[in-house]
mmCIF file of C-alpha atoms in Angstrom:
data_model
loop_
_atom_site.group_PDB
_atom_site.id
_atom_site.type_symbol
_atom_site.label_atom_id
_atom_site.label_comp_id
_atom_site.label_asym_id
_atom_site.label_seq_id
_atom_site.Cartn_x
_atom_site.Cartn_y
_atom_site.Cartn_z
ATOM 1 C CA MET A 8 5.814 -94.743 2.837
ATOM 2 C CA SER A 9 6.312 -91.756 0.648
ATOM 3 C CA VAL A 10 6.835 -88.395 2.315
ATOM 4 C CA GLU A 11 4.183 -85.854 1.830
ATOM 5 C CA ILE A 12 4.511 -82.218 1.283
ATOM 6 C CA GLU A 13 1.450 -79.971 1.480
ATOM 7 C CA PHE A 14 1.301 -76.978 -0.738
ATOM 8 C CA PHE A 15 -1.354 -74.319 0.349
ATOM 9 C CA PHE A 16 -1.875 -71.997 -2.493
ATOM 10 C CA ASP A 17 -4.151 -69.553 -4.066
ATOM 11 C CA VAL A 18 -4.198 -68.826 -7.846
ATOM 12 C CA VAL A 19 -4.321 -65.185 -7.274
ATOM 13 C CA SER A 20 -0.813 -65.250 -5.668
ATOM 14 C CA PRO A 21 1.933 -64.737 -7.994
ATOM 15 C CA TYR A 22 4.600 -66.568 -5.815
ATOM 16 C CA SER A 23 1.998 -69.549 -5.718
ATOM 17 C CA TYR A 24 2.164 -69.653 -9.418
ATOM 18 C CA LEU A 25 6.010 -69.526 -9.459
ATOM 19 C CA ALA A 26 6.048 -72.498 -6.864
ATOM 20 C CA SER A 27 3.487 -74.339 -8.808
ATOM 21 C CA THR A 28 5.656 -74.581 -11.843
ATOM 22 C CA GLN A 29 8.301 -76.250 -9.555
ATOM 23 C CA ILE A 30 6.359 -79.114 -8.126
ATOM 24 C CA PRO A 31 7.040 -81.937 -10.502
ATOM 25 C CA LYS A 32 10.667 -81.099 -10.101
ATOM 26 C CA LEU A 33 10.314 -81.159 -6.417
ATOM 27 C CA GLU A 34 8.504 -84.423 -6.469
ATOM 28 C CA ALA A 35 11.093 -85.817 -8.762
ATOM 29 C CA GLU A 36 14.072 -84.727 -6.700
ATOM 30 C CA THR A 37 12.706 -85.913 -3.324
ATOM 31 C CA GLY A 38 10.519 -88.796 -4.100
ATOM 32 C CA ALA A 39 7.717 -86.946 -2.006
ATOM 33 C CA THR A 40 4.234 -86.539 -2.908
ATOM 34 C CA VAL A 41 2.860 -83.101 -2.970
ATOM 35 C CA ASP A 42 -0.777 -82.475 -1.744
ATOM 36 C CA TRP A 43 -2.200 -79.464 -3.456
ATOM 37 C CA ARG A 44 -4.406 -77.869 -0.923
ATOM 38 C CA PRO A 45 -6.320 -74.722 -2.143
ATOM 39 C CA PHE A 46 -7.077 -72.099 0.480
ATOM 40 C CA PHE A 47 -8.631 -68.644 0.199
ATOM 41 C CA LEU A 48 -5.516 -66.092 0.622
ATOM 42 C CA GLY A 49 -7.918 -63.171 1.302
ATOM 43 C CA GLY A 50 -9.146 -64.981 4.212
ATOM 44 C CA VAL A 51 -5.896 -66.213 5.495
ATOM 45 C CA MET A 52 -4.365 -62.624 5.394
ATOM 46 C CA LYS A 53 -7.354 -61.416 7.152
ATOM 47 C CA SER A 54 -7.238 -64.067 9.940
ATOM 48 C CA ALA A 55 -3.531 -63.692 10.284
ATOM 49 C CA ASN A 56 -3.841 -59.940 10.518
ATOM 50 C CA ASN A 57 -1.551 -59.596 7.658
ATOM 51 C CA SER A 58 -1.768 -57.067 4.757
ATOM 52 C CA PRO A 59 -1.034 -57.513 0.995
ATOM 53 C CA PRO A 60 2.390 -56.754 0.171
ATOM 54 C CA ALA A 61 1.531 -54.413 -2.658
ATOM 55 C CA ARG A 62 -0.004 -51.971 -0.036
ATOM 56 C CA VAL A 63 3.520 -50.773 0.324
ATOM 57 C CA PRO A 64 4.139 -48.796 -3.072
ATOM 58 C CA ASN A 65 8.003 -49.516 -3.284
ATOM 59 C CA LYS A 66 7.161 -53.247 -2.467
ATOM 60 C CA ALA A 67 4.720 -53.410 -5.194
ATOM 61 C CA LYS A 68 7.063 -51.971 -7.503
ATOM 62 C CA TYR A 69 9.953 -54.232 -6.592
ATOM 63 C CA MET A 70 7.677 -57.484 -6.538
ATOM 64 C CA TYR A 71 7.066 -56.879 -10.213
ATOM 65 C CA ALA A 72 10.805 -56.878 -10.997
ATOM 66 C CA ASP A 73 11.376 -59.857 -8.628
ATOM 67 C CA LEU A 74 8.672 -61.857 -10.188
ATOM 68 C CA GLN A 75 10.126 -61.352 -13.655
ATOM 69 C CA ARG A 76 13.563 -62.347 -12.377
ATOM 70 C CA TRP A 77 12.107 -65.755 -11.071
ATOM 71 C CA ALA A 78 10.010 -66.287 -14.311
ATOM 72 C CA GLU A 79 13.162 -65.925 -16.283
ATOM 73 C CA ARG A 80 15.118 -68.287 -13.946
ATOM 74 C CA TYR A 81 12.294 -70.970 -14.175
ATOM 75 C CA ASP A 82 11.841 -70.019 -18.024
ATOM 76 C CA ILE A 83 8.180 -69.557 -17.768
ATOM 77 C CA ASP A 84 5.695 -66.826 -19.050
ATOM 78 C CA LEU A 85 4.595 -64.374 -16.408
ATOM 79 C CA GLN A 86 2.592 -61.157 -17.013
ATOM 80 C CA TYR A 87 1.291 -59.143 -14.266
ATOM 81 C CA PRO A 88 -2.510 -59.193 -14.916
ATOM 82 C CA SER A 89 -4.072 -55.756 -15.385
ATOM 83 C CA ASP A 90 -6.875 -56.573 -12.914
ATOM 84 C CA PHE A 91 -4.903 -57.824 -10.082
ATOM 85 C CA PRO A 92 -6.051 -58.972 -7.600
ATOM 86 C CA VAL A 93 -9.154 -60.595 -8.517
ATOM 87 C CA ASN A 94 -11.500 -62.567 -6.478
ATOM 88 C CA SER A 95 -10.378 -66.114 -6.462
ATOM 89 C CA LEU A 96 -13.087 -67.648 -4.339
ATOM 90 C CA ARG A 97 -14.848 -69.393 -7.418
ATOM 91 C CA ALA A 98 -11.537 -70.669 -8.744
ATOM 92 C CA GLN A 99 -10.318 -72.070 -5.446
ATOM 93 C CA ARG A 100 -13.727 -73.725 -4.829
ATOM 94 C CA LEU A 101 -13.538 -75.419 -8.377
ATOM 95 C CA ILE A 102 -10.015 -76.802 -7.492
ATOM 96 C CA LEU A 103 -11.475 -78.313 -4.492
ATOM 97 C CA ILE A 104 -14.247 -79.829 -6.684
ATOM 98 C CA ALA A 105 -11.544 -81.222 -8.939
ATOM 99 C CA LYS A 106 -10.047 -82.961 -6.038
ATOM 100 C CA ARG A 107 -13.275 -84.421 -4.972
ATOM 101 C CA LEU A 108 -14.413 -85.513 -8.476
ATOM 102 C CA HIS A 109 -10.962 -86.670 -9.925
ATOM 103 C CA SER A 110 -8.666 -86.890 -6.815
ATOM 104 C CA ASP A 111 -5.868 -84.817 -8.433
ATOM 105 C CA PRO A 112 -6.507 -81.102 -8.579
ATOM 106 C CA ALA A 113 -3.106 -80.220 -9.930
ATOM 107 C CA PRO A 114 -3.923 -80.261 -13.720
ATOM 108 C CA LEU A 115 -6.914 -77.792 -13.205
ATOM 109 C CA ALA A 116 -4.894 -75.675 -10.701
ATOM 110 C CA ARG A 117 -2.006 -75.235 -13.256
ATOM 111 C CA ARG A 118 -4.626 -74.361 -15.985
ATOM 112 C CA PHE A 119 -6.135 -71.589 -13.786
ATOM 113 C CA PHE A 120 -2.526 -70.257 -12.831
ATOM 114 C CA GLU A 121 -1.572 -70.068 -16.555
ATOM 115 C CA ALA A 122 -4.904 -68.660 -17.412
ATOM 116 C CA TYR A 123 -4.267 -65.602 -15.064
ATOM 117 C CA TRP A 124 -0.524 -65.287 -14.754
ATOM 118 C CA ALA A 125 0.588 -66.201 -18.281
ATOM 119 C CA GLU A 126 -2.358 -65.254 -20.357
ATOM 120 C CA GLY A 127 -3.974 -62.451 -18.463
ATOM 121 C CA ARG A 128 -7.442 -64.033 -18.312
ATOM 122 C CA ASP A 129 -9.805 -62.658 -15.451
ATOM 123 C CA ILE A 130 -10.176 -65.891 -13.361
ATOM 124 C CA SER A 131 -13.014 -64.371 -11.497
ATOM 125 C CA GLU A 132 -15.232 -64.848 -14.587
ATOM 126 C CA PRO A 133 -17.306 -68.001 -14.793
ATOM 127 C CA GLU A 134 -16.832 -68.158 -18.638
ATOM 128 C CA VAL A 135 -12.977 -68.120 -18.256
ATOM 129 C CA LEU A 136 -13.086 -70.844 -15.500
ATOM 130 C CA LYS A 137 -15.406 -72.999 -17.657
ATOM 131 C CA GLU A 138 -12.974 -72.919 -20.578
ATOM 132 C CA ALA A 139 -10.280 -73.965 -18.353
ATOM 133 C CA ILE A 140 -12.042 -76.642 -16.923
ATOM 134 C CA GLU A 141 -13.002 -78.071 -20.428
ATOM 135 C CA LYS A 142 -9.465 -77.591 -21.562
ATOM 136 C CA THR A 143 -8.317 -79.735 -18.631
ATOM 137 C CA GLY A 144 -10.661 -82.499 -20.004
ATOM 138 C CA PHE A 145 -13.274 -81.917 -17.273
ATOM 139 C CA ASP A 146 -17.146 -81.256 -17.470
ATOM 140 C CA SER A 147 -17.591 -77.675 -16.560
ATOM 141 C CA GLU A 148 -21.330 -78.243 -15.982
ATOM 142 C CA GLN A 149 -20.696 -80.891 -13.390
ATOM 143 C CA PHE A 150 -18.160 -78.645 -11.876
ATOM 144 C CA PHE A 151 -20.466 -75.612 -11.632
ATOM 145 C CA GLU A 152 -23.382 -77.633 -10.331
ATOM 146 C CA GLN A 153 -21.405 -77.937 -7.025
ATOM 147 C CA ILE A 154 -19.751 -74.473 -6.721
ATOM 148 C CA GLU A 155 -22.344 -72.962 -4.332
ATOM 149 C CA LYS A 156 -22.618 -76.148 -2.347
ATOM 150 C CA ASP A 157 -22.117 -75.637 1.328
ATOM 151 C CA ASP A 158 -19.774 -78.451 1.793
ATOM 152 C CA ILE A 159 -17.503 -76.982 -0.745
ATOM 153 C CA LYS A 160 -17.618 -73.458 0.690
ATOM 154 C CA LYS A 161 -17.029 -75.034 3.973
ATOM 155 C CA LYS A 162 -14.120 -77.069 2.939
ATOM 156 C CA LEU A 163 -12.329 -74.139 1.467
ATOM 157 C CA GLU A 164 -12.972 -72.201 4.766
ATOM 158 C CA ALA A 165 -11.660 -75.249 6.701
ATOM 159 C CA ASN A 166 -8.416 -75.490 4.626
ATOM 160 C CA SER A 167 -7.734 -71.685 5.215
ATOM 161 C CA ASN A 168 -8.469 -71.987 8.954
ATOM 162 C CA GLU A 169 -6.162 -74.918 9.333
ATOM 163 C CA ALA A 170 -3.382 -73.253 7.587
ATOM 164 C CA VAL A 171 -3.781 -70.196 9.851
ATOM 165 C CA GLU A 172 -3.955 -72.405 12.983
ATOM 166 C CA ARG A 173 -0.756 -74.222 11.934
ATOM 167 C CA GLY A 174 1.097 -70.830 11.342
ATOM 168 C CA ALA A 175 0.407 -69.620 7.847
ATOM 169 C CA PHE A 176 -0.042 -65.853 7.057
ATOM 170 C CA GLY A 177 0.602 -65.831 3.351
ATOM 171 C CA ALA A 178 0.956 -68.035 -0.001
ATOM 172 C CA PRO A 179 2.326 -70.228 -0.898
ATOM 173 C CA THR A 180 2.684 -72.132 2.408
ATOM 174 C CA PHE A 181 4.319 -75.587 2.548
ATOM 175 C CA PHE A 182 4.342 -77.997 5.389
ATOM 176 C CA VAL A 183 6.533 -81.052 5.734
ATOM 177 C CA GLY A 184 5.150 -82.579 8.692
ATOM 178 C CA ASP A 185 4.985 -79.837 11.354
ATOM 179 C CA GLU A 186 7.751 -77.736 9.453
ATOM 180 C CA MET A 187 6.131 -74.711 7.842
ATOM 181 C CA PHE A 188 7.769 -72.968 4.937
ATOM 182 C CA TRP A 189 6.696 -69.616 3.386
ATOM 183 C CA GLY A 190 7.227 -68.576 -0.278
ATOM 184 C CA ASN A 191 8.386 -69.899 -3.517
ATOM 185 C CA ASP A 192 11.825 -68.722 -2.347
ATOM 186 C CA ARG A 193 11.924 -71.341 0.360
ATOM 187 C CA LEU A 194 11.593 -74.388 -2.027
ATOM 188 C CA ASP A 195 15.210 -75.318 -1.458
ATOM 189 C CA PHE A 196 14.549 -75.803 2.322
ATOM 190 C CA VAL A 197 11.285 -77.606 1.520
ATOM 191 C CA ARG A 198 13.337 -80.075 -0.633
ATOM 192 C CA GLU A 199 15.921 -80.422 2.252
ATOM 193 C CA ALA A 200 13.282 -81.129 4.659
ATOM 194 C CA ALA A 201 11.545 -83.698 2.523
ATOM 195 C CA ARG A 202 14.726 -85.481 1.909
ATOM 196 C CA SER A 203 15.644 -85.655 5.506
ATOM 197 C CA LYS A 204 12.487 -87.470 6.547
ATOM 198 C CA MET B 28 36.761 -51.083 -13.243
ATOM 199 C CA SER B 29 35.439 -53.381 -10.428
ATOM 200 C CA VAL B 30 31.728 -53.589 -10.160
ATOM 201 C CA GLU B 31 30.144 -52.070 -7.001
ATOM 202 C CA ILE B 32 27.434 -53.718 -5.061
ATOM 203 C CA GLU B 33 25.753 -51.456 -2.581
ATOM 204 C CA PHE B 34 24.627 -52.989 0.640
ATOM 205 C CA PHE B 35 22.136 -50.929 2.607
ATOM 206 C CA PHE B 36 21.669 -52.365 6.153
ATOM 207 C CA ASP B 37 20.756 -51.961 9.795
ATOM 208 C CA VAL B 38 22.324 -53.810 12.490
ATOM 209 C CA VAL B 39 18.851 -54.436 14.054
ATOM 210 C CA SER B 40 17.664 -56.389 11.098
ATOM 211 C CA PRO B 41 18.398 -60.065 11.419
ATOM 212 C CA TYR B 42 18.204 -60.697 7.676
ATOM 213 C CA SER B 43 20.771 -58.020 7.312
ATOM 214 C CA TYR B 44 23.004 -59.844 9.910
ATOM 215 C CA LEU B 45 22.692 -63.108 7.779
ATOM 216 C CA ALA B 46 23.658 -61.224 4.499
ATOM 217 C CA SER B 47 26.388 -59.380 6.072
ATOM 218 C CA THR B 48 28.114 -62.836 6.801
ATOM 219 C CA GLN B 49 28.144 -63.723 3.191
ATOM 220 C CA ILE B 50 29.631 -60.522 1.781
ATOM 221 C CA PRO B 51 33.190 -61.959 1.602
ATOM 222 C CA LYS B 52 32.058 -64.837 -0.487
ATOM 223 C CA LEU B 53 30.051 -62.616 -2.462
ATOM 224 C CA GLU B 54 33.102 -60.382 -3.342
ATOM 225 C CA ALA B 55 35.247 -63.422 -3.773
ATOM 226 C CA GLU B 56 32.745 -65.082 -6.256
ATOM 227 C CA THR B 57 32.085 -61.928 -8.376
ATOM 228 C CA GLY B 58 35.054 -59.641 -8.075
ATOM 229 C CA ALA B 59 32.867 -56.958 -7.134
ATOM 230 C CA THR B 60 33.433 -54.566 -4.269
ATOM 231 C CA VAL B 61 30.721 -54.124 -1.670
ATOM 232 C CA ASP B 62 30.026 -50.669 -0.283
ATOM 233 C CA TRP B 63 28.437 -51.044 3.277
ATOM 234 C CA ARG B 64 25.958 -48.242 3.468
ATOM 235 C CA PRO B 65 24.190 -47.984 6.946
ATOM 236 C CA PHE B 66 20.702 -46.627 6.847
ATOM 237 C CA PHE B 67 18.048 -46.411 9.717
ATOM 238 C CA LEU B 68 15.498 -49.056 9.019
ATOM 239 C CA GLY B 69 12.906 -47.566 11.362
ATOM 240 C CA GLY B 70 12.981 -44.344 9.162
ATOM 241 C CA VAL B 71 13.014 -46.350 6.016
ATOM 242 C CA MET B 72 10.078 -48.606 7.030
ATOM 243 C CA LYS B 73 8.126 -45.241 7.996
ATOM 244 C CA SER B 74 9.015 -43.359 4.759
ATOM 245 C CA ALA B 75 8.084 -46.306 2.684
ATOM 246 C CA ASN B 76 4.799 -46.874 4.597
ATOM 247 C CA ASN B 77 5.829 -50.257 5.641
ATOM 248 C CA SER B 78 5.334 -52.148 8.806
ATOM 249 C CA PRO B 79 7.482 -54.609 10.755
ATOM 250 C CA PRO B 80 7.093 -58.319 9.696
ATOM 251 C CA ALA B 81 6.769 -59.295 13.295
ATOM 252 C CA ARG B 82 3.701 -57.251 13.635
ATOM 253 C CA VAL B 83 1.706 -60.299 12.096
ATOM 254 C CA PRO B 84 2.039 -63.039 14.956
ATOM 255 C CA ASN B 85 2.265 -66.001 12.700
ATOM 256 C CA LYS B 86 4.937 -64.336 10.765
ATOM 257 C CA ALA B 87 6.928 -63.445 13.864
ATOM 258 C CA LYS B 88 6.855 -67.046 14.941
ATOM 259 C CA TYR B 89 7.748 -68.248 11.507
ATOM 260 C CA MET B 90 10.704 -65.758 11.097
ATOM 261 C CA TYR B 91 12.349 -67.319 13.996
ATOM 262 C CA ALA B 92 12.272 -70.791 12.461
ATOM 263 C CA ASP B 93 13.236 -69.261 9.299
ATOM 264 C CA LEU B 94 16.142 -67.368 10.649
ATOM 265 C CA GLN B 95 17.572 -70.604 12.345
ATOM 266 C CA ARG B 96 17.371 -72.480 9.141
ATOM 267 C CA TRP B 97 19.542 -69.820 7.509
ATOM 268 C CA ALA B 98 21.986 -69.714 10.379
ATOM 269 C CA GLU B 99 22.424 -73.493 10.091
ATOM 270 C CA ARG B 100 22.796 -73.165 6.359
ATOM 271 C CA TYR B 101 25.650 -70.485 6.817
ATOM 272 C CA ASP B 102 27.093 -72.266 9.813
ATOM 273 C CA ILE B 103 26.806 -68.916 12.036
ATOM 274 C CA ASP B 104 25.568 -68.176 15.511
ATOM 275 C CA LEU B 105 22.232 -66.658 15.704
ATOM 276 C CA GLN B 106 20.126 -66.131 18.759
ATOM 277 C CA TYR B 107 16.995 -64.053 18.835
ATOM 278 C CA PRO B 108 17.827 -61.163 21.244
ATOM 279 C CA SER B 109 15.456 -60.834 24.158
ATOM 280 C CA ASP B 110 15.236 -57.192 23.870
ATOM 281 C CA PHE B 111 14.443 -57.068 19.890
ATOM 282 C CA PRO B 112 13.978 -54.474 18.392
ATOM 283 C CA VAL B 113 16.302 -52.180 19.937
ATOM 284 C CA ASN B 114 17.082 -48.443 18.842
ATOM 285 C CA SER B 115 19.974 -48.763 16.382
ATOM 286 C CA LEU B 116 20.531 -45.142 15.830
ATOM 287 C CA ARG B 117 23.593 -44.744 17.703
ATOM 288 C CA ALA B 118 25.123 -48.083 16.123
ATOM 289 C CA GLN B 119 24.436 -46.930 12.747
ATOM 290 C CA ARG B 120 25.893 -43.473 13.279
ATOM 291 C CA LEU B 121 28.962 -45.229 14.517
ATOM 292 C CA ILE B 122 29.259 -47.016 11.481
ATOM 293 C CA LEU B 123 29.138 -43.930 9.368
ATOM 294 C CA ILE B 124 31.802 -42.528 11.669
ATOM 295 C CA ALA B 125 34.215 -45.615 10.870
ATOM 296 C CA LYS B 126 33.516 -45.019 7.216
ATOM 297 C CA ARG B 127 34.692 -41.392 7.715
ATOM 298 C CA LEU B 128 37.655 -42.110 10.074
ATOM 299 C CA HIS B 129 38.854 -45.451 8.553
ATOM 300 C CA SER B 130 37.271 -45.656 5.150
ATOM 301 C CA ASP B 131 36.107 -49.222 5.685
ATOM 302 C CA PRO B 132 33.109 -49.841 8.068
ATOM 303 C CA ALA B 133 32.648 -53.434 7.614
ATOM 304 C CA PRO B 134 34.811 -54.743 10.619
ATOM 305 C CA LEU B 135 32.892 -52.467 13.016
ATOM 306 C CA ALA B 136 29.412 -53.248 11.387
ATOM 307 C CA ARG B 137 30.338 -56.947 11.852
ATOM 308 C CA ARG B 138 31.164 -56.500 15.521
ATOM 309 C CA PHE B 139 27.868 -54.866 16.051
ATOM 310 C CA PHE B 140 26.033 -57.482 14.155
ATOM 311 C CA GLU B 141 27.716 -60.279 16.130
ATOM 312 C CA ALA B 142 27.234 -58.467 19.500
ATOM 313 C CA TYR B 143 23.562 -58.219 19.002
ATOM 314 C CA TRP B 144 22.733 -61.281 16.983
ATOM 315 C CA ALA B 145 25.245 -63.952 18.251
ATOM 316 C CA GLU B 146 26.116 -62.628 21.826
ATOM 317 C CA GLY B 147 22.469 -60.980 22.621
ATOM 318 C CA ARG B 148 24.223 -57.715 23.724
ATOM 319 C CA ASP B 149 22.046 -54.533 23.826
ATOM 320 C CA ILE B 150 23.464 -52.448 21.062
ATOM 321 C CA SER B 151 21.430 -49.438 22.051
ATOM 322 C CA GLU B 152 23.781 -49.183 25.049
ATOM 323 C CA PRO B 153 26.894 -46.764 24.693
ATOM 324 C CA GLU B 154 28.962 -49.134 26.865
ATOM 325 C CA VAL B 155 28.218 -52.243 24.630
ATOM 326 C CA LEU B 156 28.849 -49.979 21.536
ATOM 327 C CA LYS B 157 32.159 -48.531 22.952
ATOM 328 C CA GLU B 158 33.467 -52.127 23.897
ATOM 329 C CA ALA B 159 32.769 -53.307 20.121
ATOM 330 C CA ILE B 160 34.729 -50.174 18.833
ATOM 331 C CA GLU B 161 37.791 -50.965 21.038
ATOM 332 C CA LYS B 162 37.570 -54.710 19.948
ATOM 333 C CA THR B 163 37.568 -53.626 16.458
ATOM 334 C CA GLY B 164 40.827 -51.753 17.265
ATOM 335 C CA PHE B 165 39.392 -48.304 16.980
ATOM 336 C CA ASP B 166 39.266 -45.528 19.570
ATOM 337 C CA SER B 167 35.972 -45.208 21.137
ATOM 338 C CA GLU B 168 36.328 -41.719 22.341
ATOM 339 C CA GLN B 169 37.186 -40.547 19.149
ATOM 340 C CA PHE B 170 33.862 -42.151 17.921
ATOM 341 C CA PHE B 171 31.658 -40.872 20.528
ATOM 342 C CA GLU B 172 32.930 -37.353 20.188
ATOM 343 C CA GLN B 173 31.251 -37.377 16.594
ATOM 344 C CA ILE B 174 28.158 -39.240 17.522
ATOM 345 C CA GLU B 175 25.953 -36.056 18.049
ATOM 346 C CA LYS B 176 27.436 -34.040 15.273
ATOM 347 C CA ASP B 177 24.832 -32.769 12.761
ATOM 348 C CA ASP B 178 26.688 -33.910 9.512
ATOM 349 C CA ILE B 179 26.711 -37.542 10.752
ATOM 350 C CA LYS B 180 22.900 -37.448 11.717
ATOM 351 C CA LYS B 181 22.162 -35.954 8.373
ATOM 352 C CA LYS B 182 24.305 -38.585 6.477
ATOM 353 C CA LEU B 183 22.392 -41.312 8.048
ATOM 354 C CA GLU B 184 19.176 -39.590 7.193
ATOM 355 C CA ALA B 185 20.419 -39.070 3.755
ATOM 356 C CA ASN B 186 21.484 -42.722 3.306
ATOM 357 C CA SER B 187 17.876 -43.684 4.502
ATOM 358 C CA ASN B 188 16.139 -41.161 2.077
ATOM 359 C CA GLU B 189 18.263 -42.026 -0.860
ATOM 360 C CA ALA B 190 17.482 -45.808 -0.401
ATOM 361 C CA VAL B 191 13.657 -45.222 -0.134
ATOM 362 C CA GLU B 192 13.910 -42.848 -3.126
ATOM 363 C CA ARG B 193 15.550 -45.640 -5.065
ATOM 364 C CA GLY B 194 13.022 -48.050 -4.194
ATOM 365 C CA ALA B 195 13.854 -49.663 -0.728
ATOM 366 C CA PHE B 196 11.169 -50.474 1.821
ATOM 367 C CA GLY B 197 13.133 -52.909 4.134
ATOM 368 C CA ALA B 198 16.482 -54.373 4.952
ATOM 369 C CA PRO B 199 18.916 -55.649 3.618
ATOM 370 C CA THR B 200 18.581 -53.809 0.160
ATOM 371 C CA PHE B 201 21.267 -54.434 -2.521
ATOM 372 C CA PHE B 202 21.908 -52.211 -5.576
ATOM 373 C CA VAL B 203 23.769 -53.339 -8.684
ATOM 374 C CA GLY B 204 23.634 -50.138 -10.738
ATOM 375 C CA ASP B 205 19.836 -49.395 -10.895
ATOM 376 C CA GLU B 206 18.858 -52.991 -10.132
ATOM 377 C CA MET B 207 17.414 -53.414 -6.499
ATOM 378 C CA PHE B 208 17.294 -56.673 -4.726
ATOM 379 C CA TRP B 209 15.654 -57.018 -1.297
ATOM 380 C CA GLY B 210 16.663 -59.698 1.298
ATOM 381 C CA ASN B 211 19.269 -62.214 2.320
ATOM 382 C CA ASP B 212 17.375 -64.753 0.080
ATOM 383 C CA ARG B 213 18.042 -62.626 -3.040
ATOM 384 C CA LEU B 214 21.975 -62.895 -2.677
ATOM 385 C CA ASP B 215 21.991 -65.326 -5.618
ATOM 386 C CA PHE B 216 20.302 -62.712 -7.930
ATOM 387 C CA VAL B 217 22.558 -60.072 -6.621
ATOM 388 C CA ARG B 218 25.733 -62.537 -7.421
ATOM 389 C CA GLU B 219 24.117 -63.035 -10.902
ATOM 390 C CA ALA B 220 23.591 -59.347 -11.549
ATOM 391 C CA ALA B 221 27.204 -58.431 -10.422
ATOM 392 C CA ARG B 222 28.585 -61.119 -12.681
ATOM 393 C CA SER B 223 26.714 -59.983 -15.710
ATOM 394 C CA LYS B 224 28.159 -56.507 -15.483
#
């Protein structure tokens, strides 16, 4: 049976964006399957009694340089959005809806990541989200019909709570079985763990 | 002229310990010279408006696992000291004294790191520090004669202030010229920066 890697992420998180671009490589190198699990980072941080890194001015400045270094290494576009952070609740719910309707939420999640982190679009705006859904080849009306449904709201909360209960405090968070890994910069450890299973 | 890498560290910081074990390799691979610059992490965190990672319970738990993974990768001993964190002021001042008296503070810094992180000794205790100084081949009396001197206290403060002014908010912090790198997990970026000079 194929090893499963759980990838908890939020499209508002730049290090989640970085990691998301490496998932195909991770799957190819390990033979593992990555389960894209959206959670709501704001809720996770709050439950875990954590605070955003950018609250520390020197850290915010450093993160900017650090993100550019990673983007260069990965050869991807990354521009710090002028409206960071935005509310990602709608985007994260839509990714859950993609999972429900089409089983693989990765294409839509990627599209949201790119819209926000490469193109500087405001992914809290329904119009931006709808355009991304259409671009992914899905029906945005069908998606938006579900966005306020209780079971979708509850599923996002459940994912967030589950992650925190299992030890998460930020994003991205990976699990290989019970082993947890935090951050784009731990992908090599994730790789090793998946290979050893 | 040889490229210089500045290594700001505090012996109370586990990720500084991890990084310290990789300095010889870093120097060998880049041809750069590493300048070991002790600072006082408590003061740096305070000035930078940062808070210790272990304040977040899930993060503290994760750090423990993460540190073990790195120790295994580096093939070094690392045991979380039962009395973490301890006051590192004396240890950091003694490293400055080593720099003044013997120019290279690295052997003493390594000894302090090992005493605390591999052997679980309490490096806030003068007796433990004296033993480490003697083991390094230095005269512990000569060192302790200087430990309360104003210029030593001020030098440690100056290093801490300088680091924060240049952008630091935690440990270890590396500089290659104006480029700053935070964390043991950024050593590969430090290596690339040193090579590109």
